[in-house]
XYZ file of C-alpha atoms in Angstrom:
590
model
C -5.541 -1.665 -9.587
C -8.542 -2.544 -11.737
C -11.556 -0.175 -12.065
C -14.695 -2.518 -11.595
C -18.391 -1.766 -12.096
C -21.126 -4.417 -11.202
C -24.729 -4.997 -11.310
C -26.580 -7.204 -8.676
C -30.106 -8.586 -9.271
C -32.368 -11.367 -8.017
C -36.016 -12.352 -8.749
C -37.516 -10.644 -5.917
C -35.092 -7.789 -5.898
C -34.655 -7.730 -2.183
C -32.301 -9.577 -0.034
C -29.878 -11.327 -2.422
C -29.555 -8.213 -4.510
C -28.219 -6.052 -1.681
C -26.293 -8.828 0.230
C -24.391 -9.589 -3.037
C -23.707 -5.884 -3.527
C -22.230 -5.463 0.066
C -20.134 -8.627 -0.353
C -18.700 -7.607 -3.752
C -17.773 -3.994 -2.327
C -16.284 -5.431 0.767
C -14.004 -7.937 -1.243
C -12.990 -5.221 -3.598
C -11.851 -2.954 -0.961
C -9.881 -5.740 0.727
C -8.158 -6.498 -2.673
C -7.514 -2.794 -3.491
C -9.837 -2.254 -6.510
C -12.286 0.569 -6.780
C -15.897 -0.661 -7.461
C -19.205 0.692 -8.032
C -22.285 -1.631 -7.700
C -25.751 -0.978 -9.249
C -28.545 -2.874 -7.522
C -31.459 -3.704 -9.769
C -34.279 -4.281 -6.959
C -37.951 -4.513 -6.784
C -37.873 -0.704 -6.238
C -35.959 0.047 -9.385
C -32.305 0.634 -9.955
C -30.411 2.107 -7.239
C -26.664 3.577 -7.339
C -27.191 3.621 -11.098
C -23.888 3.352 -13.310
C -23.363 6.368 -15.415
C -21.905 6.434 -18.821
C -18.721 7.961 -17.254
C -18.668 4.936 -14.726
C -18.875 2.360 -17.558
C -16.335 4.235 -19.818
C -13.834 4.279 -17.129
C -14.252 0.622 -15.944
C -11.778 -2.029 -16.789
C -14.090 -5.023 -15.879
C -17.787 -5.590 -15.338
C -19.209 -8.037 -12.962
C -22.849 -9.196 -13.328
C -24.061 -11.119 -10.305
C -27.620 -11.969 -10.945
C -30.351 -14.609 -10.972
C -32.534 -12.727 -13.541
C -31.694 -11.458 -17.042
C -29.730 -8.137 -17.014
C -29.345 -6.041 -20.150
C -25.648 -5.888 -21.022
C -25.807 -3.539 -24.048
C -24.423 -0.757 -21.786
C -21.264 -2.789 -21.453
C -20.548 -3.521 -25.219
C -16.881 -3.732 -25.529
C -15.910 -4.331 -21.698
C -14.817 -7.734 -20.439
C -17.881 -9.111 -18.657
C -17.889 -11.797 -15.958
C -21.105 -13.298 -14.988
C -22.134 -15.246 -11.994
C -24.977 -15.722 -9.415
C -25.848 -13.545 -6.460
C -25.342 -16.737 -4.153
C -21.690 -16.976 -5.507
C -21.104 -13.300 -4.757
C -22.574 -13.482 -1.341
C -20.843 -16.821 -0.186
C -17.531 -16.140 -1.639
C -16.993 -12.689 -3.005
C -13.147 -12.953 -2.988
C -13.232 -15.963 -5.367
C -15.716 -14.315 -7.608
C -13.352 -11.153 -7.881
C -10.265 -13.263 -8.379
C -11.928 -15.262 -11.053
C -13.254 -12.341 -12.910
C -9.842 -10.518 -12.738
C -8.147 -13.594 -14.091
C -10.587 -14.230 -16.715
C -10.791 -10.643 -18.226
C -8.461 -10.308 -21.029
C -6.306 -7.134 -21.428
C -7.758 -4.892 -24.153
C -5.145 -4.885 -27.223
C -3.718 -1.742 -28.491
C -5.233 -0.477 -31.687
C -3.475 -1.427 -34.805
C -3.808 -0.834 -38.305
C -5.520 -4.308 -38.605
C -8.062 -3.705 -35.973
C -10.566 -2.592 -38.540
C -12.007 -5.084 -41.077
C -11.287 -4.910 -44.781
C -14.118 -3.085 -46.401
C -14.533 -5.268 -49.567
C -16.948 -8.431 -49.496
C -17.732 -7.754 -45.647
C -19.585 -10.330 -43.716
C -22.322 -8.159 -41.845
C -24.934 -9.279 -39.295
C -27.606 -6.868 -38.132
C -30.724 -6.633 -35.717
C -33.739 -4.575 -36.513
C -36.605 -3.876 -33.813
C -39.119 -1.154 -33.121
C -41.602 -0.793 -30.183
C -44.531 -2.629 -31.794
C -42.398 -5.189 -33.501
C -44.255 -5.141 -36.690
C -44.021 -3.102 -39.701
C -40.835 -1.037 -39.142
C -38.809 -4.089 -37.943
C -39.345 -5.973 -41.121
C -39.200 -2.900 -43.412
C -35.748 -2.001 -41.852
C -34.615 -5.565 -42.330
C -35.549 -5.525 -46.153
C -33.757 -2.232 -46.410
C -30.517 -3.445 -44.997
C -30.675 -6.599 -47.006
C -31.137 -4.861 -50.309
C -28.548 -2.098 -49.394
C -25.757 -4.616 -48.451
C -26.406 -6.918 -51.463
C -26.288 -3.903 -53.832
C -22.803 -3.195 -52.433
C -21.588 -6.823 -52.677
C -21.646 -7.609 -49.187
C -23.239 -10.607 -47.360
C -25.659 -9.764 -44.547
C -27.960 -11.600 -42.089
C -30.616 -9.803 -40.399
C -32.275 -10.998 -37.147
C -35.716 -9.298 -36.559
C -36.751 -8.766 -33.031
C -40.525 -8.407 -33.312
C -43.486 -8.893 -31.227
C -43.611 -12.558 -31.914
C -40.055 -12.925 -30.815
C -36.763 -13.167 -32.569
C -36.820 -14.519 -36.191
C -33.926 -15.437 -38.468
C -31.912 -15.599 -35.154
C -28.205 -15.023 -35.510
C -26.205 -18.045 -34.441
C -22.845 -18.127 -32.745
C -21.029 -18.912 -36.057
C -22.792 -16.067 -37.640
C -21.574 -13.595 -34.978
C -18.105 -15.058 -35.003
C -17.703 -14.701 -38.714
C -19.139 -11.234 -38.972
C -16.685 -8.232 -39.625
C -19.446 -5.583 -38.848
C -22.678 -5.398 -36.571
C -25.548 -2.922 -37.620
C -28.132 -2.299 -34.909
C -31.122 -0.519 -36.542
C -33.590 -0.306 -33.687
C -35.972 2.131 -31.792
C -35.716 -0.053 -28.766
C -33.140 -1.351 -26.517
C -31.174 -4.185 -27.992
C -28.859 -6.480 -25.953
C -25.437 -6.304 -27.585
C -23.637 -8.732 -25.255
C -23.245 -11.272 -28.154
C -21.044 -8.725 -30.100
C -18.245 -8.005 -27.708
C -15.245 -7.282 -29.775
C -17.172 -6.489 -32.947
C -17.418 -3.079 -34.627
C -21.015 -1.945 -33.951
C -22.901 0.744 -35.691
C -26.194 1.925 -34.213
C -29.069 3.780 -36.012
C -32.870 3.846 -36.334
C -35.238 1.673 -38.241
C -36.195 4.824 -40.220
C -32.568 5.297 -41.371
C -32.614 1.588 -42.698
C -35.850 2.151 -44.439
C -35.180 5.252 -46.201
C -31.707 4.572 -47.311
C -30.423 1.145 -46.489
C -27.568 1.438 -49.014
C -26.347 4.697 -47.559
C -26.589 3.469 -43.964
C -24.294 0.365 -44.930
C -21.776 2.661 -46.536
C -21.760 4.930 -43.417
C -21.293 1.829 -41.033
C -18.415 0.539 -43.052
C -16.860 4.008 -43.119
C -17.097 4.151 -39.363
C -15.647 0.806 -38.809
C -12.675 1.592 -41.123
C -11.926 4.680 -39.367
C -12.629 3.617 -35.790
C -10.910 0.490 -34.434
C -12.829 -1.431 -32.021
C -12.713 0.266 -28.538
C -12.203 -1.813 -25.463
C -13.124 -5.053 -27.042
C -11.268 -8.122 -27.600
C -11.640 -10.507 -30.768
C -9.622 -13.480 -29.262
C -11.204 -16.850 -28.833
C -11.698 -16.498 -24.934
C -13.628 -13.211 -25.442
C -15.909 -14.747 -28.162
C -16.620 -17.776 -25.840
C -17.516 -15.523 -23.045
C -19.662 -13.586 -25.177
C -21.500 -16.848 -26.502
C -21.822 -17.936 -22.928
C -23.569 -14.694 -21.840
C -25.988 -14.923 -24.902
C -26.747 -18.554 -24.154
C -27.320 -18.145 -20.442
C -29.614 -15.326 -20.947
C -31.746 -17.481 -23.293
C -31.995 -20.312 -20.930
C -35.451 -20.919 -19.248
C -37.009 -23.581 -17.319
C -40.287 -24.195 -15.415
C -38.717 -23.050 -12.107
C -37.856 -19.650 -13.534
C -41.287 -19.330 -15.416
C -43.212 -20.071 -11.998
C -41.144 -17.425 -10.118
C -41.847 -14.965 -12.930
C -45.602 -15.393 -12.543
C -45.299 -15.497 -8.562
C -43.243 -12.087 -8.595
C -46.026 -10.370 -10.710
C -48.771 -11.937 -8.625
C -47.517 -11.016 -5.153
C -48.435 -7.110 -5.153
C -51.929 -8.166 -6.113
C -52.220 -10.662 -3.116
C -50.544 -8.283 -0.728
C -52.681 -5.218 -1.608
C -55.800 -7.338 -1.741
C -55.274 -8.974 1.561
C -54.513 -5.771 3.439
C -57.784 -4.146 1.874
C -59.896 -6.907 2.885
C -58.589 -6.767 6.482
C -59.241 -3.009 6.533
C -62.752 -3.751 4.970
C -63.511 -5.873 8.076
C -61.919 -3.236 10.378
C -64.270 -0.558 9.010
C -67.350 -2.530 8.017
C -67.455 -5.221 10.711
C -68.031 -8.881 10.439
C -71.030 -8.335 8.125
C -69.051 -6.318 5.445
C -69.523 -9.397 2.987
C -73.221 -8.651 2.753
C -73.158 -4.940 2.946
C -74.028 -2.725 -0.069
C -72.314 0.550 0.813
C -69.880 2.395 3.109
C -66.143 2.527 3.474
C -65.659 -0.844 4.775
C -67.794 -2.287 1.914
C -65.655 -0.234 -0.665
C -62.355 -1.508 0.868
C -63.733 -5.139 0.861
C -64.725 -4.975 -2.648
C -61.503 -3.411 -3.955
C -59.398 -6.110 -2.176
C -61.811 -9.186 -2.610
C -63.459 -8.621 -6.016
C -60.545 -6.486 -7.529
C -57.027 -7.402 -6.463
C -57.808 -11.082 -5.301
C -59.841 -11.780 -8.488
C -56.907 -10.830 -10.587
C -53.997 -12.515 -8.894
C -54.435 -15.866 -10.403
C -54.936 -14.701 -14.032
C -51.756 -12.519 -13.310
C -49.912 -15.572 -12.240
C -51.008 -17.553 -15.276
C -50.379 -14.641 -17.649
C -46.766 -13.996 -16.615
C -45.803 -17.687 -16.573
C -47.040 -17.734 -20.054
C -45.196 -14.441 -20.796
C -41.931 -15.899 -19.299
C -42.206 -18.691 -21.749
C -43.518 -17.052 -25.067
C -43.013 -13.405 -24.544
C -45.928 -10.931 -25.175
C -48.121 -13.302 -27.339
C -48.465 -15.649 -24.400
C -49.821 -13.047 -22.085
C -53.414 -12.823 -23.305
C -53.891 -16.669 -23.430
C -52.430 -17.134 -20.147
C -54.529 -14.591 -18.416
C -57.604 -15.868 -20.082
C -56.803 -19.428 -18.954
C -56.229 -18.153 -15.308
C -59.393 -16.337 -15.299
C -61.347 -19.333 -16.496
C -59.721 -21.405 -13.791
C -61.128 -19.123 -11.033
C -64.501 -18.090 -12.342
C -65.943 -21.014 -14.557
C -63.911 -24.131 -13.744
C -63.206 -23.678 -10.038
C -59.595 -25.002 -10.506
C -58.142 -22.193 -8.394
C -54.397 -21.695 -8.046
C -53.464 -24.991 -9.354
C -55.663 -24.397 -12.419
C -53.884 -20.971 -12.912
C -50.491 -22.632 -12.838
C -51.667 -25.226 -15.651
C -53.117 -22.546 -17.667
C -49.921 -20.530 -17.588
C -47.814 -23.304 -18.547
C -50.380 -24.491 -21.214
C -50.714 -21.064 -22.824
C -46.995 -20.375 -22.743
C -45.940 -23.461 -24.408
C -48.999 -23.508 -26.837
C -48.133 -19.979 -28.067
C -44.430 -20.832 -28.098
C -44.925 -23.801 -30.499
C -47.454 -22.095 -32.696
C -45.145 -19.055 -33.100
C -42.601 -21.629 -34.477
C -44.885 -23.696 -36.523
C -46.934 -21.122 -38.379
C -45.006 -19.478 -41.230
C -46.605 -16.572 -43.010
C -45.350 -14.391 -46.052
C -43.200 -11.566 -44.874
C -46.102 -9.027 -45.740
C -48.514 -10.816 -43.323
C -46.174 -11.280 -40.383
C -47.740 -8.320 -38.768
C -50.925 -10.337 -38.272
C -49.147 -12.844 -36.063
C -49.059 -10.874 -32.741
C -52.383 -9.041 -33.111
C -54.608 -11.620 -34.573
C -53.168 -15.193 -35.247
C -51.395 -16.018 -32.081
C -53.893 -14.305 -29.614
C -56.982 -15.955 -31.285
C -55.490 -19.290 -31.660
C -53.864 -19.104 -28.221
C -57.080 -18.110 -26.426
C -59.088 -20.650 -28.342
C -56.864 -23.618 -27.659
C -56.189 -22.733 -24.042
C -59.714 -21.962 -23.287
C -61.199 -25.170 -24.821
C -58.472 -27.459 -23.218
C -59.005 -25.762 -19.872
C -62.720 -26.150 -19.955
C -63.023 -29.600 -21.405
C -59.790 -31.412 -20.735
C -57.476 -30.093 -17.948
C -59.806 -28.057 -15.895
C -62.057 -30.829 -14.679
C -59.440 -32.987 -13.205
C -57.598 -30.038 -11.745
C -60.815 -28.817 -10.079
C -61.335 -32.156 -8.549
C -57.640 -32.094 -7.167
C -58.246 -28.482 -6.077
C -61.525 -29.230 -4.106
C -60.056 -32.413 -2.567
C -56.932 -30.427 -1.362
C -59.182 -27.537 0.083
C -61.458 -29.950 1.841
C -58.475 -31.906 3.272
C -56.726 -28.845 4.407
C -60.002 -27.261 5.978
C -60.708 -30.429 7.750
C -57.282 -31.171 9.161
C -57.283 -32.418 12.680
C -54.897 -30.937 15.209
C -52.208 -33.522 14.677
C -52.295 -33.379 10.868
C -52.267 -29.626 10.930
C -49.213 -29.486 13.162
C -47.507 -32.095 10.920
C -48.164 -29.872 7.936
C -46.775 -26.945 9.774
C -43.775 -28.811 10.755
C -43.051 -29.944 7.092
C -43.746 -26.475 5.509
C -41.863 -24.758 8.317
C -38.899 -26.890 7.783
C -39.027 -26.376 3.955
C -38.605 -22.668 4.535
C -35.264 -23.205 6.016
C -33.752 -25.788 3.920
C -32.279 -23.565 1.308
C -33.429 -20.155 2.506
C -34.762 -18.584 -0.720
C -33.985 -21.558 -3.036
C -36.239 -23.928 -4.792
C -37.467 -25.640 -1.772
C -38.204 -22.554 0.261
C -40.034 -21.164 -2.871
C -42.051 -24.168 -3.245
C -43.437 -23.943 0.279
C -44.065 -20.277 -0.182
C -45.830 -20.586 -3.493
C -48.151 -23.285 -2.122
C -49.112 -21.164 0.726
C -49.824 -18.210 -1.415
C -51.955 -20.178 -3.788
C -54.095 -21.434 -1.008
C -55.022 -17.826 -0.226
C -57.208 -17.860 -3.392
C -59.259 -20.679 -1.685
C -59.499 -18.757 1.469
C -57.184 -21.157 3.358
C -54.941 -18.768 5.530
C -53.196 -21.157 8.118
C -50.522 -22.339 5.943
C -49.456 -18.867 4.989
C -49.118 -17.886 8.703
C -47.049 -20.908 9.281
C -44.700 -20.287 6.247
C -44.086 -16.611 6.978
C -43.386 -17.268 10.776
C -41.086 -19.949 9.836
C -39.391 -17.894 7.300
C -38.894 -15.126 9.967
C -37.091 -17.405 12.354
C -33.609 -18.116 10.939
C -32.376 -14.514 10.690
C -33.899 -13.782 14.200
C -32.219 -16.620 15.865
C -28.745 -16.012 14.175
C -29.050 -12.445 15.362
C -29.942 -13.540 18.849
C -27.113 -16.230 18.915
C -24.534 -13.785 17.811
C -25.219 -11.509 20.979
C -25.648 -14.536 23.498
C -22.750 -17.013 22.296
C -20.257 -14.763 20.873
C -17.484 -17.252 21.158
C -19.171 -19.273 18.418
C -19.117 -16.507 15.873
C -16.465 -14.569 14.103
C -16.032 -10.795 14.629
C -17.525 -10.115 11.205
C -20.542 -12.437 11.955
C -21.154 -10.760 15.177
C -21.175 -7.471 13.552
C -23.484 -8.627 10.885
C -25.716 -10.018 13.526
C -26.640 -6.456 14.583
C -28.479 -5.903 11.270
C -29.692 -9.408 10.512
C -32.540 -8.741 12.988
C -34.147 -6.390 10.622
C -34.145 -8.885 7.891
C -35.749 -11.576 10.066
C -38.402 -9.047 11.167
C -39.138 -8.181 7.503
C -39.727 -11.985 6.525
C -36.338 -12.043 4.428
C -35.136 -15.534 5.328
C -32.129 -14.984 2.829
C -30.514 -12.937 5.934
C -29.187 -16.204 7.232
C -27.495 -17.241 4.127
C -23.984 -15.896 4.992
C -24.039 -17.838 8.200
C -25.267 -20.933 6.502
C -22.799 -20.644 3.784
C -19.937 -20.407 6.355
C -21.005 -23.393 8.334
C -23.633 -25.370 6.581
C -23.623 -28.573 8.537
C -24.570 -26.905 11.762
C -26.367 -23.789 10.951
C -28.982 -25.252 8.327
C -29.957 -28.148 10.640
C -30.472 -25.780 13.507
C -32.532 -23.396 11.358
C -34.753 -26.250 10.090
C -35.507 -27.605 13.426
C -36.417 -24.075 14.815
C -38.540 -23.223 11.542
C -40.120 -26.456 11.645
C -41.248 -25.846 15.452
C -42.368 -22.381 14.553
C -44.608 -23.779 11.729
C -46.016 -26.457 13.933
C -46.986 -24.314 16.775
C -48.543 -21.493 14.272
C -50.843 -24.331 13.061
C -51.365 -25.618 16.675
C -52.500 -22.252 17.884
C -54.822 -21.763 14.707
C -53.255 -18.812 13.434
C -54.505 -17.320 10.113
C -52.615 -14.876 7.800
C -54.292 -13.016 5.067
C -51.296 -11.389 3.311
C -48.238 -13.194 2.010
C -45.535 -10.793 2.834
C -44.265 -7.939 5.098
C -43.076 -9.801 8.161
C -43.875 -8.190 11.648
C -44.630 -4.765 9.751
C -48.151 -6.045 8.614
C -49.246 -7.776 11.791
C -50.388 -4.493 13.609
C -52.921 -4.021 10.835
C -56.206 -5.173 12.243
C -57.706 -8.653 11.098
C -54.556 -9.420 9.031
C -53.562 -12.099 11.708
C -55.953 -14.213 13.575
C -54.729 -15.090 17.147
C -51.993 -12.484 16.998
C -50.452 -13.200 20.553
C -50.106 -16.872 19.794
C -48.594 -16.074 16.448
C -45.978 -13.875 18.062
C -45.252 -16.674 20.627
C -44.843 -19.201 17.881
C -42.220 -16.991 16.360
C -40.636 -16.416 19.849
C -40.640 -20.154 20.465
C -39.017 -21.117 17.017
C -36.314 -18.359 17.396
C -35.462 -19.671 20.896
C -35.266 -23.330 19.579
C -33.046 -22.260 16.751
C -30.843 -20.225 18.944
C -30.463 -23.185 21.318
C -29.732 -25.596 18.454
C -27.000 -23.299 17.310
C -25.504 -23.275 20.696
C -25.405 -27.062 20.714
C -24.290 -27.708 17.151
C -21.773 -24.884 16.740
C -18.483 -25.169 18.327
C -16.656 -22.167 19.767
C -14.497 -20.349 17.217
C -11.379 -20.421 19.520
C -11.615 -24.381 19.911
C -11.800 -24.762 16.136
C -8.773 -22.437 15.546
C -6.889 -24.552 18.116
C -7.871 -27.724 16.411
C -6.357 -26.654 13.293
C -3.035 -25.722 14.516
C -1.604 -29.286 14.723
C -2.795 -29.923 11.178
C -1.009 -26.846 10.038
C 2.042 -27.725 11.995
């Protein structure tokens, strides 16, 4: 029996996070292993792991599509995977994790490093990432060299990591010192003796600190860690996977920070029309006017700058935030490039600051100027000029052309667009294709184009709703577990959580996915045909009763019902009865 703790997390922090948690716990129970799972969702951590939970654990599983802080689990075998893997086949995840986790060796006299001519690696970090970070690094450097030891210090400052420790540095190290006033990820150092302290201790007495760290390492063998090659490779993989980024991840980071502004702004605008009437846009006072101004000229004005700023933040960390937000604001206020300009500004700002941070080298005593003066000024200057004179004008023309085309769509073209975007929502149910359609529809809200958003949300609700209905109408086509799950999948569909259909799609992809695509495409097409408009990007059926959020509400609900019935019918046609499939496999087994 292995005691397991786990963490699940996904970018939106909703469906995948909790579905992965449930799958892992069910598999652990079936395999006879106790497990506690912490979910890191959009509402914060739930079922949080305590120090006692972690201390008593034999294995840690991280099922996440976002970066998870692993410092709490230093010295524990860690197995990393995705939420989709945990949802689709939790048994295989647990089996692989248990097989890959090395047994902790018993402490021996040779477990501690020899204390002469020790190779030390260190990390320094403080909240502002300027003075204390570099002063602590200098204190450690002088202290270790005075004692005859080799040391390499990585500084994690406000401009990012500098003098970064390589895999070879960590592998060759006998001791790790963390002198930090902020949380530092320690996953790279599994199996190494770690001494933690503050930056002040390193600044005031670097030599004494090094002596204390060496004394602790000599008297206390590494606990729960492993120093074999497999453990080192696993730690290196964990560190490398945490540093990997890409345009898709950066885009989703921006979208995740943007959504609360769009949701709150859209609802307040709708309430403004409710209390202020159709002339609220020209009013100068009153409750309706105040609500409308807060939504339209408050939250909605900010959402493209927020998108651009956090795309840049994902690429270049804190120094990218100001240039990204300025570029996004220019896109919507001066250039008129809208949502597309905001995306361009975010990537431009992020990569500009990223490379500036690596090209510009200053003396150590001037490094503190980088995050507060040099990078913000140069970043804003370069991004602003490029957006106004180079990138902005063509993106503005594209945005105007796209807006005019969407505004002037005839009925047949509108239906075709609804069919395409609706189908995309069901292709991978929360994956890149789904997110591309969703992000496109959300971006159009900035241009006051609301029809695609209505089509996308309706189409995203259809797959879970249809599967819930099908499990009740055609019980012979689903297993007992699938029928039981069908009782709760309704709620996910009503809340516009398309991922609720993933377990069914994973079990029978060649039948379930085409059925869902057909039904979602039909839903999107009917939504566009009926001229339905939606002013908020999320919430499912729970935001529909709010006045003015949806235009043509009865027809919108009808589109969802039609799509759900079409998907349910397609599932009846495509899926074979479970009993028939079981009988078909008997001869093969014989």
